[in-house]
Amino acid sequence: MFTTDSDVQQILLCIYAVFAGNSILIYDHVMTLPEEIVLIWRRPKGLFAMLFLLNRYLALLGIICSMVMQPFLVSDEVLYFVMHVLNVWAHNFFLCSKYTISRQLDIFFQAIIICIIMAMRIYALYGCNQHLLTWMAIIIIALVGVACAVTFAQVSGDAAILPRIGCYEVYTTETAARIGLAWVALFVFDLLIFVLTVYKIYKIRGLPRLSLITRRNVIDVIFQDGVMYFGAIALINIPNILTYYSGSVRIQTRTLRQLFS
């Protein structure tokens, strides 16, 4: 598959950035493990704590599997050659196409868990309002359906081992635009959570008392954390979405998406 030097440089830059992000995440796990054991593992765990741990270690497991499997990834053609031409059982290798699907599933489930955690925060903030919970559940199911339809449908994409790069996904412009809708759906949900958070705290505290500095009570903490979360997600997700609708077909689908995951 043809790749220009410019494509290779951009993709390698993304790979280095992903490696740096993964290293920071692993370092964070190691540094916070003692507090995690004392504050979470040694105490009774409710649904919120279980979802937190599931999301925390699902991301860590995905990173570790990616780092371990990367040297053993091969294309369909290479696996066919090894198994049928050389008559060798290639059980020590992993298909690049299967690897990309597993990575998509890992990111997909992480996004679902985060959406559920955010919905639980809003549910508690609104005094366990059942009508709000029902509407949020409907919205989550609808957005998940959209994400599934555009991400795991039969699309004209390809996963292959590219020279000097490794396992890489290539899509047509039309397919990339469809997959970008999954990230648009996630951003819409994040925007909904942000609006509901600001609206409720405005009703409780009033606009003059909203502050990003003071943390005097749980309301201040929820507001500050909500604004910081939405700001970070918007900063990452908006450029990520734009990569699906601009640039060359070769580099469109493997840049900021990995950073986001």
CSV table of C-alpha atoms in Angstrom, one decimal, residues 2 13 31 36 55 69 72 79 90 100 116 122 125 130 134 187 223 239 241 257 261:
chain,number,residue,atom,x,y,z
A,2,PHE,CA,1.4,3.4,-1.0
A,13,LEU,CA,4.3,11.6,15.2
A,31,MET,CA,1.7,6.2,41.6
A,36,GLU,CA,-6.6,3.0,45.3
A,55,ASN,CA,-13.1,1.7,33.3
A,69,MET,CA,0.7,-7.5,20.5
A,72,PHE,CA,3.5,-9.8,16.5
A,79,LEU,CA,-0.4,-15.0,7.7
A,90,ALA,CA,1.3,-19.1,12.9
A,100,THR,CA,-8.0,-3.1,15.0
A,116,ILE,CA,-23.0,5.8,32.4
A,122,ILE,CA,-26.4,14.0,36.9
A,125,LEU,CA,-27.3,16.0,41.2
A,130,GLN,CA,-36.8,9.3,37.6
A,134,THR,CA,-35.5,7.7,31.8
A,187,PHE,CA,-19.6,14.8,21.9
A,223,PHE,CA,-19.2,22.2,39.0
A,239,PRO,CA,-10.0,18.2,16.5
A,241,ILE,CA,-13.8,14.7,14.8
A,257,ARG,CA,-8.4,9.1,17.7
A,261,SER,CA,-8.4,6.5,23.5
